[in-house]
């Protein structure tokens, strides 16, 4: 896939910002926007096209699902927002109905050669739902997972150690949500375990901060939503990074949400662990030597998600 065609389904905050980051990136030759509110999608397309003199050539269109035909990647950001007083499972049931219609359109216009990235929340369950509804192969259907959560933790650790966040190596795994897991056992800076780096680098002891850093990471979205109503800039950048890894066939390792086939003793659910990402999509889930506590928490996260799927009847 070289500068191919990407379709973004859903032109809300996340969808339109994702289209904008891809528009600026020079990664793709064509961006298609599809939304139930066609005027909104067409307005976004017009707005982006007026900026074409300032970026690399890219075709931007908006319309119905027929435009997704021959797309190299479909990015799903559509979905219902949670209403006040609504339970998580009620929201899931509404999004399940929406995703049934989206999957039917994908099957109508796309083949298994198309990669599908799910960004809508709850991303792990909706990734699994999309896999089941489309029948596409496991490596072709994946979610943005905990790529953003991992970036948040890297930022927090970078602030604590006064180190460029890009030189902090760590992962959030499991659910993109309340049962996510911080993998402190594999957290490194300059090849050193984070605890040793803090001693060597004269940083404050990180051990007393780990729980606070974890909760800051896990609750970041809640805090942002309480202040501005939605999160969209950082997730759009995370999606752009995933697209870059796919389009460049990079074999980059990112914590995507993937369908498990027995890895870590987990089957038949989607959740996030470090995964090799290339032009084939989520090419290979890596089984890394996380601590026993972290693996137990990962399995607990999987059971939590399976419980929601059971309530949906899938």
C-alpha positions as CSV (number, residue, x, y, z in Angstrom):
1,X,0.0,0.0,0.0
2,X,1.8,3.1,-1.2
3,X,-0.1,6.5,-0.9
4,X,-3.3,4.6,-1.2
5,X,-7.0,5.3,-0.6
6,X,-8.3,5.6,3.0
7,X,-12.0,5.9,3.9
8,X,-13.0,7.5,7.2
9,X,-16.5,6.4,8.3
10,X,-17.8,9.0,10.8
11,X,-17.2,12.7,10.5
12,X,-17.5,13.7,14.1
13,X,-14.7,15.2,16.2
14,X,-12.4,12.1,15.9
15,X,-13.3,11.4,12.2
16,X,-12.8,14.9,10.9
17,X,-9.6,15.4,13.0
18,X,-8.3,12.1,11.7
19,X,-9.0,13.1,8.1
20,X,-7.1,16.4,8.8
21,X,-4.0,14.6,10.2
22,X,-4.0,12.3,7.2
23,X,-4.5,15.3,4.9
24,X,-1.4,17.0,6.4
25,X,0.7,13.8,6.5
26,X,1.3,13.2,2.7
27,X,0.8,9.5,3.4
28,X,-2.3,8.9,1.2
29,X,-3.4,9.8,-2.3
30,X,-7.2,9.8,-1.5
31,X,-9.3,10.4,1.6
32,X,-13.0,9.5,1.6
33,X,-15.4,10.8,4.3
34,X,-18.7,9.0,5.0
35,X,-21.2,10.1,7.6
36,X,-24.9,9.8,8.2
37,X,-24.9,13.6,8.2
38,X,-23.8,13.9,4.6
39,X,-23.7,17.7,4.7
40,X,-21.2,17.6,7.6
41,X,-18.9,15.2,5.7
42,X,-19.2,17.2,2.5
43,X,-18.5,20.4,4.4
44,X,-15.3,18.8,5.9
45,X,-14.2,17.7,2.4
46,X,-14.7,21.2,1.0
47,X,-12.8,22.8,3.9
48,X,-9.9,20.4,3.4
49,X,-9.8,20.8,-0.3
50,X,-9.5,24.5,0.1
51,X,-6.2,23.8,1.8
52,X,-4.7,21.8,-1.0
53,X,-2.4,24.5,-2.2
54,X,-0.5,24.1,1.1
55,X,0.0,20.3,1.2
56,X,1.0,17.4,-0.9
57,X,-1.5,16.4,-3.5
58,X,-4.4,14.4,-2.1
59,X,-8.0,13.8,-3.3
60,X,-10.7,14.4,-0.7
61,X,-14.3,13.4,-1.4
62,X,-17.4,12.8,0.7
63,X,-20.6,10.9,0.0
64,X,-22.2,7.5,0.4
65,X,-20.7,4.1,1.0
66,X,-20.1,3.4,-2.6
67,X,-17.1,5.7,-2.4
68,X,-15.3,3.2,-0.1
69,X,-14.9,0.8,-3.0
70,X,-11.3,-0.2,-3.5
71,X,-10.2,1.5,-0.3
72,X,-6.9,0.2,1.0
73,X,-8.0,1.0,4.6
74,X,-11.3,1.8,6.2
75,X,-11.1,3.7,9.5
76,X,-14.3,3.5,11.6
77,X,-14.8,6.4,14.0
78,X,-18.6,6.4,13.9
79,X,-20.8,5.5,16.8
80,X,-23.3,6.8,19.3
81,X,-22.3,8.9,22.3
82,X,-23.2,7.9,25.8
83,X,-26.3,9.6,27.1
84,X,-26.6,10.9,30.7
85,X,-27.7,8.0,32.9
86,X,-27.1,5.4,30.2
87,X,-25.2,2.2,31.1
88,X,-22.2,1.0,29.2
89,X,-24.0,-2.0,27.9
90,X,-26.9,0.2,26.7
91,X,-24.4,2.2,24.7
92,X,-22.8,-1.0,23.4
93,X,-26.2,-2.3,22.2
94,X,-26.8,1.0,20.3
95,X,-23.4,0.9,18.7
96,X,-23.8,-2.8,17.9
97,X,-26.8,-1.8,15.7
98,X,-24.7,0.9,14.0
99,X,-21.8,-1.4,13.4
100,X,-24.1,-4.0,11.8
101,X,-25.1,-1.5,9.2
102,X,-21.4,-0.4,8.7
103,X,-20.2,-4.0,8.4
104,X,-22.9,-4.7,5.7
105,X,-21.7,-1.8,3.6
106,X,-18.0,-2.8,4.0
107,X,-18.9,-6.3,2.9
108,X,-20.8,-4.8,-0.1
109,X,-18.0,-2.6,-1.4
110,X,-14.7,-4.1,0.0
111,X,-12.8,-7.3,0.0
112,X,-10.6,-9.0,2.5
113,X,-7.7,-7.1,0.9
114,X,-9.0,-4.0,2.7
115,X,-7.7,-3.3,6.2
116,X,-10.2,-2.2,8.8
117,X,-9.2,0.0,11.7
118,X,-11.8,0.5,14.5
119,X,-11.4,3.7,16.6
120,X,-14.9,4.0,18.0
121,X,-15.3,3.2,21.7
122,X,-15.4,0.8,23.4
123,X,-12.8,0.0,20.8
124,X,-11.9,-3.5,21.9
125,X,-15.5,-4.8,21.8
126,X,-16.3,-3.0,18.6
127,X,-13.1,-4.4,17.0
128,X,-14.3,-7.9,17.9
129,X,-17.8,-7.1,16.7
130,X,-16.4,-5.8,13.3
131,X,-14.3,-9.0,12.9
132,X,-17.3,-11.2,13.6
133,X,-19.7,-9.2,11.3
134,X,-17.4,-8.8,8.3
135,X,-15.7,-12.2,8.4
136,X,-12.4,-10.6,7.4
137,X,-9.2,-12.3,8.6
138,X,-7.9,-11.5,12.1
139,X,-4.9,-9.7,11.0
140,X,-6.9,-7.4,8.7
141,X,-9.3,-6.1,11.4
142,X,-7.7,-4.3,14.3
143,X,-8.4,-1.4,16.7
144,X,-6.4,1.7,17.7
145,X,-6.3,-0.1,21.1
146,X,-4.0,1.3,23.7
147,X,-1.7,3.3,21.3
148,X,-3.0,6.5,22.8
149,X,-2.9,5.2,26.4
150,X,0.7,4.2,25.9
151,X,1.5,7.7,24.5
152,X,-0.1,9.2,27.6
153,X,2.0,7.2,30.0
154,X,5.1,7.9,28.0
155,X,4.3,11.7,28.2
156,X,3.8,11.4,32.0
157,X,7.1,9.5,32.5
158,X,8.9,11.9,30.3
159,X,7.7,14.8,32.3
160,X,8.8,13.1,35.5
161,X,12.3,12.2,34.2
162,X,12.8,15.3,32.0
163,X,13.4,13.0,29.0
164,X,11.9,13.2,25.5
165,X,8.8,11.1,25.6
166,X,9.9,9.3,22.4
167,X,12.8,7.8,24.4
168,X,10.5,6.3,27.0
169,X,9.7,2.7,26.2
170,X,6.6,1.2,27.9
171,X,3.2,-0.1,27.1
172,X,-0.3,0.0,28.3
173,X,-2.0,-3.3,27.5
174,X,-5.4,-4.9,27.8
175,X,-8.6,-2.9,27.5
176,X,-8.6,0.6,26.3
177,X,-10.5,1.5,29.4
178,X,-10.9,1.0,33.1
179,X,-9.2,-2.5,33.3
180,X,-6.1,-1.5,31.3
181,X,-2.7,-2.6,32.6
182,X,0.6,-0.6,32.9
183,X,3.6,-2.9,32.1
184,X,6.1,-1.5,34.5
185,X,8.2,-4.7,34.3
186,X,9.2,-3.7,30.7
187,X,9.4,0.0,31.1
188,X,12.8,1.3,30.0
189,X,14.8,4.5,29.4
190,X,18.2,4.3,27.7
191,X,18.0,0.5,28.0
192,X,17.7,0.7,31.8
193,X,14.6,-0.3,33.9
194,X,12.8,2.8,34.9
195,X,13.7,2.4,38.5
196,X,17.5,2.1,37.7
197,X,17.3,5.1,35.4
198,X,15.8,7.3,38.0
199,X,18.6,6.4,40.4
200,X,21.3,6.9,37.8
201,X,19.7,10.0,36.4
202,X,19.0,11.6,39.8
203,X,15.3,11.6,39.2
204,X,12.7,11.3,42.0
205,X,12.1,7.7,42.9
206,X,9.5,6.4,40.4
207,X,8.2,3.6,42.6
208,X,6.1,5.9,44.8
209,X,4.6,7.5,41.6
210,X,3.7,4.4,39.6
211,X,0.1,4.2,40.9
212,X,-0.4,7.9,40.4
213,X,1.0,7.8,36.9
214,X,-1.3,4.8,36.1
215,X,-4.4,6.6,37.3
216,X,-3.5,9.7,35.4
217,X,-3.2,7.7,32.3
218,X,-6.4,5.7,32.8
219,X,-8.5,8.7,33.7
220,X,-7.0,11.2,31.2
221,X,-10.0,10.9,28.8
222,X,-12.4,11.5,31.6
223,X,-10.6,14.7,32.7
224,X,-10.3,16.0,29.1
225,X,-14.0,15.3,28.4
226,X,-15.0,17.1,31.6
227,X,-13.0,20.2,30.5
228,X,-13.7,20.3,26.7
229,X,-16.4,17.7,26.0
230,X,-14.4,15.3,23.8
231,X,-10.9,14.0,23.0
232,X,-9.7,14.1,19.4
233,X,-6.3,15.6,18.7
234,X,-4.1,12.9,20.3
235,X,-6.2,10.0,19.1
236,X,-6.1,11.4,15.5
237,X,-2.4,11.5,15.8
238,X,-2.3,7.9,17.1
239,X,-4.4,6.8,14.1
240,X,-2.0,8.7,11.7
241,X,0.9,6.9,13.3
242,X,-0.8,3.5,12.8
243,X,-1.5,4.4,9.1
244,X,2.1,5.4,8.7
245,X,3.3,2.0,10.0
246,X,0.9,0.2,7.6
247,X,1.6,2.3,4.5
248,X,5.3,2.2,5.1
249,X,5.3,-1.6,5.8
250,X,7.4,-0.7,8.8
251,X,7.1,-3.8,11.0
252,X,6.6,-1.3,13.8
253,X,5.6,-2.5,17.2
254,X,2.4,-0.9,18.5
255,X,-0.2,-2.0,21.1
256,X,-3.1,-2.5,18.7
257,X,-6.4,-4.2,19.7
258,X,-6.4,-7.6,18.0
259,X,-8.3,-10.8,18.1
260,X,-6.5,-13.3,20.3
261,X,-6.0,-16.9,19.2
262,X,-4.5,-18.3,22.4
263,X,-1.8,-15.8,23.0
264,X,-1.2,-15.4,26.8
265,X,-3.9,-18.1,27.2
266,X,-6.6,-15.8,25.8
267,X,-9.0,-16.6,23.0
268,X,-11.9,-15.1,21.1
269,X,-11.7,-11.5,22.2
270,X,-9.9,-8.3,21.1
271,X,-7.6,-6.4,23.4
272,X,-4.2,-4.7,23.1
273,X,-0.6,-6.0,23.5
274,X,2.5,-5.1,21.5
275,X,1.9,-6.2,17.9
276,X,4.0,-6.1,14.7
277,X,2.3,-3.7,12.3
278,X,3.0,-3.7,8.6
279,X,1.2,-3.7,5.2
280,X,-0.7,-6.8,6.2
281,X,-2.2,-5.0,9.2
282,X,-1.8,-6.5,12.7
283,X,0.7,-9.0,11.4
284,X,1.8,-10.7,14.6
285,X,0.8,-10.5,18.3
286,X,4.0,-10.6,20.4
287,X,4.1,-12.7,23.6
288,X,6.5,-10.8,25.8
289,X,7.8,-11.6,29.3
290,X,5.4,-9.4,31.3
291,X,5.3,-10.0,35.1
292,X,3.0,-12.6,36.5
293,X,0.9,-9.9,38.0
294,X,0.6,-8.0,34.7
295,X,-0.4,-11.2,32.8
296,X,-3.0,-12.0,35.4
297,X,-4.4,-8.4,35.0
298,X,-4.4,-8.8,31.2
299,X,-6.4,-12.0,31.6
300,X,-8.8,-10.2,33.9
301,X,-9.2,-7.4,31.3
302,X,-10.0,-10.1,28.7
303,X,-12.7,-11.6,31.0
304,X,-14.2,-8.2,31.6
305,X,-14.5,-7.6,27.9
306,X,-15.9,-11.1,27.3
307,X,-18.6,-10.3,29.8
308,X,-19.8,-7.4,27.8
309,X,-19.7,-9.5,24.6
310,X,-21.8,-12.1,26.3
311,X,-24.4,-9.5,27.2
312,X,-24.5,-8.5,23.5
313,X,-25.0,-12.1,22.5
314,X,-21.8,-12.4,20.5
